[in-house]
XYZ file of C-alpha atoms in Angstrom:
646
model
C 0.000 0.000 0.000
C 1.114 3.532 -0.654
C 1.464 6.131 2.053
C 2.394 9.776 2.314
C 5.901 10.378 3.549
C 4.745 13.695 5.031
C 2.349 14.038 7.932
C -1.425 14.002 7.607
C -1.692 17.775 7.552
C 0.729 17.991 4.621
C -1.201 15.294 2.775
C -4.458 17.173 3.250
C -2.807 20.381 2.006
C -1.603 18.609 -1.131
C -5.001 17.033 -1.841
C -6.827 20.309 -1.211
C -4.542 22.083 -3.691
C -5.028 19.370 -6.316
C -8.818 19.410 -5.873
C -8.963 23.202 -6.193
C -6.775 23.306 -9.281
C -8.940 20.750 -11.057
C -12.328 22.161 -10.033
C -12.700 24.827 -12.792
C -12.263 22.158 -15.465
C -15.713 20.841 -14.534
C -16.991 23.512 -16.976
C -14.415 22.662 -19.640
C -14.012 18.871 -19.893
C -16.462 15.980 -20.422
C -18.393 15.056 -17.242
C -17.042 11.488 -17.102
C -13.425 12.692 -17.122
C -14.176 15.183 -14.350
C -15.957 12.446 -12.364
C -12.907 10.169 -12.743
C -10.654 12.916 -11.374
C -13.035 13.729 -8.490
C -13.312 10.054 -7.471
C -9.517 9.708 -7.535
C -9.056 12.722 -5.241
C -11.813 11.572 -2.851
C -10.417 8.007 -2.754
C -6.927 9.311 -2.008
C -8.374 11.549 0.691
C -9.852 8.499 2.435
C -6.435 6.881 2.176
C -4.937 9.587 4.368
C -6.799 7.996 7.301
C -7.148 4.411 6.025
C -4.103 3.334 4.054
C -5.533 -0.151 3.543
C -8.370 1.361 1.477
C -5.983 2.459 -1.271
C -5.918 0.386 -4.492
C -3.318 -2.346 -4.864
C -1.174 -2.660 -7.970
C -3.684 -4.777 -9.886
C -6.571 -2.411 -9.180
C -4.374 0.568 -10.043
C -3.672 -1.026 -13.428
C -7.415 -1.372 -14.030
C -7.931 2.281 -13.065
C -5.223 3.298 -15.535
C -6.919 1.350 -18.322
C -10.239 2.960 -17.372
C -8.663 6.410 -17.578
C -7.244 5.657 -21.032
C -10.623 4.356 -22.196
C -12.329 7.534 -20.990
C -9.779 9.695 -22.792
C -10.307 7.852 -26.064
C -14.103 7.746 -25.831
C -14.768 11.228 -24.462
C -12.333 13.246 -26.574
C -12.542 13.877 -30.301
C -8.851 13.088 -30.738
C -5.547 12.790 -28.931
C -4.372 16.262 -29.950
C -5.639 19.707 -29.110
C -6.433 21.711 -26.034
C -9.177 19.535 -24.544
C -7.350 16.276 -25.229
C -4.100 17.520 -23.695
C -5.834 18.899 -20.626
C -7.760 15.648 -20.176
C -4.539 13.602 -20.305
C -2.931 15.695 -17.569
C -6.077 15.542 -15.419
C -6.220 11.737 -15.627
C -2.468 11.453 -15.001
C -2.723 13.717 -11.958
C -5.588 11.686 -10.509
C -3.747 8.371 -10.990
C -0.438 9.709 -9.650
C -2.104 10.457 -6.316
C -2.261 6.688 -5.675
C 1.499 6.247 -6.237
C 2.870 8.633 -3.634
C 5.557 6.618 -1.855
C 8.430 9.069 -1.634
C 9.272 12.735 -1.683
C 9.977 12.456 -5.414
C 6.385 11.343 -5.992
C 5.123 14.400 -4.124
C 7.246 16.573 -6.421
C 5.754 14.915 -9.510
C 2.203 15.432 -8.237
C 2.885 19.107 -7.557
C 4.501 19.612 -10.962
C 1.539 17.945 -12.689
C -0.761 20.225 -10.683
C 1.190 23.262 -11.918
C 0.647 22.096 -15.516
C -3.086 21.668 -14.893
C -3.110 25.156 -13.352
C -1.509 26.607 -16.485
C -4.082 24.821 -18.650
C -6.852 26.846 -16.979
C -5.680 29.902 -18.913
C -6.415 28.087 -22.170
C -10.103 28.374 -21.243
C -10.352 31.589 -19.246
C -8.010 34.548 -18.912
C -10.225 36.605 -16.627
C -8.990 38.461 -13.584
C -11.003 36.096 -11.374
C -9.208 33.077 -12.832
C -5.785 34.713 -12.491
C -6.409 35.458 -8.798
C -7.690 31.916 -8.223
C -4.663 30.320 -9.929
C -2.292 32.540 -7.935
C -3.834 31.413 -4.634
C -3.756 27.723 -5.576
C -0.175 27.940 -6.856
C 0.792 29.501 -3.533
C -0.711 26.468 -1.780
C 1.205 24.142 -4.116
C 4.446 25.992 -3.381
C 3.710 25.690 0.333
C 3.299 21.933 -0.164
C 6.704 21.823 -1.862
C 8.272 23.695 1.043
C 6.784 21.232 3.530
C 7.844 18.208 1.470
C 11.474 19.358 1.406
C 11.509 19.358 5.228
C 12.490 22.998 5.343
C 9.846 23.407 7.994
C 6.902 21.420 9.313
C 5.083 24.465 10.665
C 2.272 25.530 8.325
C 2.712 29.222 9.027
C 6.462 29.092 8.455
C 5.967 27.040 5.294
C 3.452 29.539 3.920
C 5.793 32.412 4.744
C 8.666 30.649 2.992
C 6.466 29.980 -0.061
C 5.451 33.647 -0.181
C 9.121 34.663 -0.133
C 9.913 32.256 -2.985
C 7.037 33.616 -5.094
C 8.025 37.218 -4.340
C 11.582 36.462 -5.432
C 10.328 34.915 -8.684
C 7.978 37.782 -9.601
C 10.667 40.191 -10.944
C 11.994 37.515 -13.304
C 8.451 36.617 -14.369
C 7.701 40.296 -15.045
C 10.890 40.665 -17.079
C 10.085 37.582 -19.159
C 6.519 38.813 -19.658
C 7.749 42.127 -21.023
C 10.579 41.005 -23.326
C 9.687 37.443 -24.371
C 8.220 37.279 -27.924
C 4.626 36.125 -28.337
C 3.966 33.209 -30.685
C 0.897 33.688 -32.860
C -1.262 30.644 -33.537
C -1.315 29.547 -37.195
C -4.564 30.041 -39.087
C -5.346 26.320 -39.184
C -5.659 26.404 -35.385
C -8.158 29.297 -35.393
C -11.470 28.358 -33.781
C -10.089 24.905 -32.858
C -9.184 26.355 -29.494
C -12.797 26.287 -28.346
C -15.301 23.972 -29.985
C -18.176 25.212 -27.862
C -20.621 27.383 -29.776
C -20.517 31.088 -29.017
C -23.673 33.125 -29.223
C -23.818 36.175 -31.411
C -25.097 37.555 -34.681
C -24.586 35.227 -37.635
C -24.658 35.658 -41.397
C -28.269 34.448 -41.481
C -31.068 36.405 -39.793
C -33.921 34.112 -38.798
C -37.167 35.006 -36.999
C -36.560 35.102 -33.251
C -32.740 35.003 -33.462
C -32.179 38.455 -31.969
C -34.847 37.995 -29.293
C -32.889 34.944 -28.082
C -29.695 37.019 -27.884
C -31.560 39.650 -25.874
C -31.757 37.200 -22.973
C -27.963 36.800 -22.752
C -25.613 38.982 -20.715
C -22.544 37.670 -22.558
C -20.167 40.529 -23.301
C -19.510 41.308 -26.977
C -17.087 44.226 -26.778
C -16.123 47.318 -24.825
C -15.528 50.762 -26.309
C -13.431 53.542 -24.776
C -13.776 56.989 -26.374
C -10.971 59.540 -26.349
C -13.460 62.410 -26.131
C -17.183 62.843 -25.675
C -19.506 59.872 -25.945
C -22.029 59.792 -28.786
C -25.633 60.256 -27.623
C -27.518 57.104 -26.695
C -29.711 57.401 -29.798
C -26.610 57.458 -32.055
C -24.918 54.388 -30.616
C -25.501 51.999 -33.495
C -22.738 49.384 -33.724
C -22.806 48.077 -37.280
C -22.524 44.349 -37.956
C -23.768 42.028 -40.718
C -25.783 43.527 -43.553
C -28.582 41.241 -44.728
C -29.457 41.649 -48.400
C -30.763 38.371 -49.844
C -34.094 37.051 -48.554
C -36.477 34.192 -49.237
C -39.293 35.901 -47.373
C -38.414 34.253 -44.061
C -34.650 34.414 -43.588
C -32.194 37.119 -44.636
C -28.583 36.373 -45.606
C -25.516 38.605 -45.341
C -22.478 38.721 -47.600
C -18.872 39.704 -46.909
C -17.825 40.763 -50.392
C -14.689 42.857 -50.022
C -14.599 45.909 -52.237
C -12.612 49.136 -52.578
C -13.752 51.822 -50.182
C -16.699 53.758 -51.560
C -16.497 57.496 -52.017
C -18.025 58.317 -48.655
C -18.438 61.900 -47.501
C -18.150 62.075 -43.717
C -19.555 64.891 -41.639
C -19.341 65.982 -38.018
C -19.077 65.004 -35.251
C -16.224 62.497 -35.467
C -15.578 60.052 -32.629
C -12.261 58.356 -31.874
C -12.381 55.225 -29.790
C -10.824 51.848 -29.058
C -12.780 48.606 -29.320
C -11.888 45.542 -27.271
C -13.648 42.657 -28.992
C -14.326 39.447 -27.081
C -13.619 36.067 -28.758
C -16.286 35.182 -31.310
C -17.000 32.781 -34.147
C -16.958 35.410 -36.895
C -14.054 37.809 -37.441
C -16.430 40.761 -37.463
C -15.707 44.174 -35.909
C -18.731 46.121 -34.639
C -17.847 49.743 -35.308
C -19.912 52.786 -34.469
C -21.912 53.567 -37.590
C -20.214 54.628 -39.858
C -16.506 53.807 -39.563
C -14.176 56.388 -41.109
C -10.538 55.581 -40.271
C -9.745 51.892 -39.836
C -7.169 49.946 -37.877
C -4.469 48.277 -39.991
C -5.936 44.844 -39.161
C -9.432 45.760 -40.396
C -10.995 45.624 -43.876
C -14.249 47.149 -45.108
C -16.781 45.206 -47.173
C -18.938 46.588 -49.953
C -21.756 46.902 -47.390
C -19.575 48.941 -44.973
C -19.185 46.006 -42.617
C -15.764 45.668 -40.936
C -13.855 42.373 -41.089
C -10.742 41.662 -39.021
C -7.666 39.805 -40.239
C -6.987 38.610 -36.682
C -7.976 35.316 -35.109
C -11.665 35.658 -34.142
C -11.157 33.125 -31.353
C -8.933 35.571 -29.458
C -9.645 38.865 -27.746
C -8.515 41.771 -29.935
C -8.276 45.559 -29.718
C -8.850 48.012 -32.564
C -8.406 51.777 -32.842
C -11.171 53.300 -34.980
C -12.724 56.606 -35.975
C -16.399 56.997 -36.869
C -18.762 59.731 -37.984
C -22.480 59.547 -37.238
C -23.364 61.719 -40.257
C -22.277 60.597 -43.710
C -23.215 60.249 -47.368
C -22.304 56.941 -49.014
C -22.705 58.250 -52.573
C -23.968 56.531 -55.695
C -25.357 53.011 -55.862
C -23.876 50.468 -58.277
C -26.259 48.635 -60.590
C -25.533 45.223 -59.084
C -26.006 46.563 -55.575
C -29.284 48.212 -56.574
C -30.577 44.990 -58.080
C -29.664 42.987 -54.949
C -31.333 45.592 -52.711
C -34.609 45.330 -54.638
C -34.801 41.514 -54.658
C -38.097 40.014 -53.500
C -38.881 36.466 -52.410
C -41.494 36.004 -55.142
C -44.710 37.555 -56.394
C -46.070 40.197 -54.027
C -49.305 39.198 -52.316
C -52.412 41.243 -52.921
C -52.658 42.336 -49.286
C -49.056 43.600 -49.145
C -49.487 45.409 -52.456
C -52.608 47.124 -51.143
C -50.813 48.121 -47.923
C -47.930 49.711 -49.842
C -50.362 51.494 -52.138
C -52.447 52.779 -49.213
C -49.313 54.205 -47.540
C -48.219 56.019 -50.717
C -45.438 53.694 -51.740
C -46.246 53.925 -55.463
C -47.040 57.600 -55.821
C -45.484 59.534 -52.918
C -41.829 60.477 -52.528
C -39.557 58.002 -50.705
C -39.341 60.316 -47.688
C -43.130 60.581 -47.486
C -43.578 56.806 -47.818
C -41.025 56.217 -45.044
C -42.840 58.701 -42.812
C -46.215 57.097 -43.541
C -44.946 53.598 -42.781
C -43.377 54.678 -39.477
C -46.631 56.427 -38.534
C -48.461 53.219 -39.402
C -46.271 51.294 -36.950
C -46.798 53.955 -34.294
C -50.569 54.441 -34.617
C -51.972 51.059 -35.633
C -51.524 49.128 -32.371
C -48.193 47.464 -33.097
C -46.432 45.972 -30.059
C -42.753 45.517 -29.225
C -42.226 42.176 -27.499
C -39.565 39.516 -26.914
C -42.123 36.738 -27.359
C -44.059 37.304 -30.587
C -46.395 34.569 -31.841
C -45.030 31.995 -34.266
C -45.425 32.974 -37.909
C -44.293 29.962 -39.965
C -46.098 30.948 -43.173
C -45.572 34.336 -44.846
C -44.082 35.860 -41.659
C -43.864 39.415 -43.017
C -47.478 39.482 -44.150
C -48.672 37.795 -40.958
C -46.742 40.277 -38.809
C -47.955 43.369 -40.657
C -51.597 42.429 -41.086
C -52.454 39.992 -38.299
C -50.248 39.599 -35.208
C -48.706 43.124 -35.168
C -46.411 41.910 -32.379
C -42.701 41.472 -32.871
C -39.158 42.266 -31.881
C -36.720 44.578 -33.665
C -35.924 42.074 -36.430
C -39.624 41.745 -37.311
C -39.964 45.504 -37.745
C -36.678 45.878 -39.654
C -37.331 43.039 -42.114
C -40.943 44.079 -42.705
C -39.904 47.701 -43.255
C -37.147 46.751 -45.719
C -39.441 44.398 -47.632
C -42.162 47.027 -48.046
C -39.525 49.498 -49.245
C -38.448 47.014 -51.916
C -42.057 46.500 -53.016
C -42.245 50.271 -53.507
C -39.052 50.183 -55.611
C -36.795 51.732 -52.958
C -33.467 49.879 -52.428
C -33.439 48.604 -48.860
C -31.659 46.094 -46.639
C -31.486 45.004 -43.011
C -28.507 45.718 -40.757
C -27.730 43.684 -37.656
C -25.604 44.871 -34.793
C -25.946 46.355 -31.341
C -27.563 49.503 -30.075
C -26.645 51.405 -26.931
C -24.430 49.892 -24.253
C -24.010 50.529 -20.535
C -21.582 53.281 -19.592
C -19.091 52.342 -16.877
C -18.390 55.581 -15.031
C -15.421 54.096 -13.141
C -13.582 52.770 -16.181
C -14.881 55.332 -18.664
C -16.012 52.833 -21.301
C -19.199 51.459 -22.855
C -20.007 47.819 -22.117
C -21.973 46.166 -24.928
C -23.540 42.745 -24.359
C -25.637 40.331 -26.375
C -28.764 41.765 -24.743
C -28.033 44.961 -26.711
C -28.423 43.084 -30.033
C -30.566 45.000 -32.480
C -31.665 45.140 -36.109
C -32.592 48.162 -38.191
C -33.153 49.007 -41.847
C -31.260 51.017 -44.449
C -32.761 52.644 -47.516
C -30.897 54.224 -50.392
C -32.082 57.753 -51.222
C -30.911 59.861 -54.130
C -28.310 62.418 -53.079
C -27.980 60.974 -49.581
C -26.834 57.408 -50.120
C -27.674 54.741 -47.589
C -29.764 56.175 -44.753
C -30.496 54.387 -41.492
C -34.167 54.033 -40.562
C -34.989 52.257 -37.307
C -38.689 51.335 -37.196
C -38.265 50.151 -33.601
C -37.953 53.814 -32.613
C -41.510 54.385 -33.847
C -42.946 51.587 -31.714
C -40.655 51.615 -28.659
C -38.646 54.870 -28.596
C -37.420 54.009 -25.075
C -35.352 51.181 -26.583
C -33.300 53.663 -28.600
C -33.265 56.610 -26.204
C -32.520 54.733 -22.963
C -31.306 51.278 -23.969
C -32.134 48.028 -22.178
C -31.842 46.964 -18.557
C -29.842 43.781 -19.137
C -30.306 42.263 -15.682
C -34.078 42.798 -15.493
C -34.621 41.720 -19.092
C -32.784 38.431 -18.531
C -34.497 37.798 -15.190
C -38.030 38.530 -16.383
C -37.712 37.255 -19.944
C -39.549 40.354 -21.158
C -38.527 43.705 -22.592
C -37.082 46.009 -19.918
C -35.722 49.439 -20.719
C -33.027 51.190 -18.732
C -34.365 53.570 -16.112
C -33.756 57.288 -16.363
C -33.722 57.548 -12.551
C -30.694 56.985 -10.289
C -30.339 53.394 -9.011
C -31.753 52.522 -5.585
C -28.425 51.014 -4.487
C -25.738 53.219 -6.075
C -22.914 51.606 -4.086
C -23.795 48.224 -5.597
C -23.586 49.605 -9.120
C -20.320 51.369 -8.282
C -18.853 48.121 -6.959
C -19.893 46.281 -10.111
C -18.436 49.018 -12.302
C -15.208 48.981 -10.290
C -14.746 45.255 -10.832
C -15.601 45.554 -14.533
C -13.078 48.374 -14.819
C -10.371 46.250 -13.178
C -11.195 43.402 -15.532
C -11.111 45.745 -18.533
C -7.639 47.027 -17.650
C -6.456 43.470 -16.932
C -7.626 42.388 -20.376
C -6.180 45.463 -22.047
C -2.736 45.743 -20.448
C -1.982 42.150 -19.458
C -3.930 39.765 -21.690
C -3.805 42.203 -24.615
C -0.026 42.629 -24.357
C 1.133 41.221 -27.708
C 4.157 41.489 -29.988
C 2.995 44.883 -31.217
C 2.730 46.215 -27.657
C 6.086 44.652 -26.762
C 7.862 46.311 -29.682
C 6.246 49.669 -28.900
C 7.364 49.452 -25.265
C 10.917 48.441 -26.179
C 11.150 51.232 -28.757
C 9.931 53.729 -26.168
C 12.807 52.546 -23.959
C 15.284 53.058 -26.807
C 15.643 49.343 -27.570
C 15.374 49.012 -31.341
C 17.225 45.740 -32.022
C 18.311 42.503 -30.352
C 21.843 43.783 -29.732
C 20.504 46.666 -27.666
C 18.102 44.339 -25.852
C 20.946 41.935 -25.026
C 23.017 44.798 -23.646
C 20.142 45.976 -21.451
C 19.542 42.434 -20.196
C 23.233 42.063 -19.335
C 23.115 45.336 -17.403
C 19.950 44.198 -15.597
C 21.468 40.824 -14.653
C 24.626 42.526 -13.402
C 22.600 45.018 -11.361
C 20.510 42.247 -9.795
C 23.624 40.188 -9.014
C 25.390 43.126 -7.372
C 22.262 44.003 -5.383
C 21.851 40.445 -4.093
C 25.547 40.259 -3.222
C 25.326 43.525 -1.299
C 22.237 42.339 0.587
C 23.900 39.042 1.490
C 27.061 40.766 2.722
C 25.026 43.234 4.785
C 22.954 40.494 6.357
C 23.859 40.310 10.046
C 25.494 37.039 10.976
C 23.521 34.970 13.362
C 25.117 34.700 16.782
C 26.011 31.078 17.230
C 24.650 29.222 20.209
C 27.451 28.960 22.837
C 26.081 25.559 23.855
C 26.568 24.247 20.306
C 30.034 25.841 20.121
C 31.038 24.072 23.283
C 29.631 20.709 22.130
C 31.401 20.978 18.776
C 34.666 21.573 20.659
C 33.933 18.374 22.585
C 33.408 16.502 19.270
C 36.674 17.894 17.870
C 38.518 16.699 20.956
C 37.140 13.172 20.527
C 38.023 13.272 16.840
C 41.692 13.290 17.818
C 41.205 9.641 18.858
C 39.235 8.884 15.696
C 35.823 9.162 17.366
C 33.321 11.154 15.287
C 29.492 11.208 15.342
C 27.784 9.470 12.442
C 25.416 11.340 10.129
C 22.069 11.730 11.858
C 23.372 10.356 15.153
C 22.010 12.176 18.201
C 24.090 13.170 21.249
C 22.733 10.354 23.467
C 23.383 7.640 20.881
C 26.824 9.076 20.224
C 27.625 9.047 23.953
C 26.544 5.386 24.258
C 28.808 4.396 21.365
C 31.777 6.281 22.824
C 31.334 4.614 26.218
C 31.156 1.132 24.660
C 34.339 1.642 22.682
C 36.225 3.732 25.218
C 35.228 2.924 28.811
C 37.942 5.244 30.131
C 36.011 8.240 28.792
C 32.626 7.151 30.132
C 32.476 9.511 33.106
C 33.496 12.653 31.238
C 31.302 11.830 28.234
C 28.266 11.186 30.453
C 28.724 14.482 32.284
C 29.256 16.542 29.140
C 26.313 14.933 27.317
C 23.965 15.394 30.264
C 24.903 19.070 30.563
C 24.503 19.611 26.813
C 21.056 17.985 26.716
C 19.901 19.997 29.729
C 21.129 23.295 28.284
C 19.875 22.561 24.815
C 16.479 20.987 25.401
C 15.359 21.545 28.999
C 13.883 24.833 30.263
C 15.336 24.580 33.791
C 18.994 25.019 32.768
C 20.998 27.658 34.658
C 24.128 29.720 33.912
C 26.031 27.453 36.282
C 25.301 24.537 33.955
C 26.901 26.453 31.097
C 30.005 27.122 33.112
C 30.127 23.479 34.165
C 29.874 22.360 30.510
C 32.686 24.673 29.439
C 34.855 23.473 32.306
C 34.160 19.787 31.580
C 35.025 20.155 27.891
C 38.164 22.093 28.730
C 39.329 19.420 31.186
C 38.571 16.496 28.851
C 41.768 14.601 28.093
C 41.987 12.067 25.273
């Protein structure tokens, strides 16, 4: 049977650290693999008290085969993030049963460090970083205990803290100067096979209403000057042009930048995009100056060249007033496409609202008034409309979410011969007063329409504003909307518990800066920092590193030389003099031999020294280990050692 070589408290510390480091993977790995790991830790925990309950060699072999079978059956392959993490988790669980020596404890701790590092492959949040730091401190404390530097938990923790503090400067230096390795394109999106929510290239009925019940963050935007008004915060995403009457499909055709005339005001800002499935950048409508990693499509959508599975930051400039210019023939034809013959009822509706005889502006105004005055309702839960959804929505149910209004509006425009399309994206965003940025989540997902007007180009028209102006002017209350499952607009009144909101904003601000300055520190940031320090090539960097190493070495040497020498125990000095005296006759204590055992061996081999050795040993033990020793005993010990003759 296997047993810990450390005491029970050290074993419990090791098992607690291992259990904590594996716990977050319950959200990342298959349930059976996590159950295997949990059973292994619990079984080994029972073995701390009952060694005979631990598996023998034959049972351990069966457990190993079971672990291999789970890895093969639960993973999609033997390579990749999930497969590698699963292998280390199973190995860590099995290694707990093989702890027979200090070396085995080291291996368990090192495996636990690897599992700890694997957590960052799934989450790089500030919460996770703090959690990993705490658990790694516990693992380092376990290492300190296992090396017998101290058996006191407080002393071991203090020693571990000193070790970590000493390692932090080197870790910081490596973080700053070590090059980042970019993942090749074939690994993009293989890092996380779990589906991410968000706007897709196909707009289906009810898709945006489902997103509106998610508080998943999409991006954060920090402006260098004033914020745009709430009603102007349209973050442009996919542009849906082709429709079959039910679904609308977007395209990402790259094209040379159109001759766009931008007006005032102009907003400069930085976007921090969260990982997503599509490499889409949601810019404030309409983007003017683009980041070097961003391309513009023919529909003014922004596409990133970066890995969409990673968090990315972009510097952009947008203008909320613009003129997109002339419309190409192919674009006009695509923006007038209909799903088939127009029904009689829809034709009559367009005719009644002036679509065939009034100006485009008048028809737009009439249609928006129709939405506002004819008992249309804005709801997250519209009735199902499987057949002819646009006609059913306009003439029967009159209840829908933003996508229902946008698609119906665009379709009626096309019937009237006005080029139109649907734009998906996000509207609004919560302002974080502590961090000074806008926080946009999936609950802010929105859809609106665009129509092309002569002399003005593509013009945004949001029919939702006619039915529910609060949605555009105030935005949504994400928490209440998710909790209730119904539309909830942000309140214009101060919150009832302002300190709670301030605390939430403070944490979100800390997380934003963590993501921006730590997680977002890439090769570009590294080169900019080194250039700011005057380091423009590897030769200069090597010289600076040599100077830094020399400075650290000299500082440590100076600190060591200045360290006050510990005053040696006079009792030990006297006893060592006694041992040196005996060494003249070839009598030396063996390694690990205590004073009493040494005295017994000396008396057996040299009876003539028995009296003096007994007296000296008794005095040494009393002075060293007993609280009732007196100064006279010290004088007697010194006298006895001085008078010893060999």
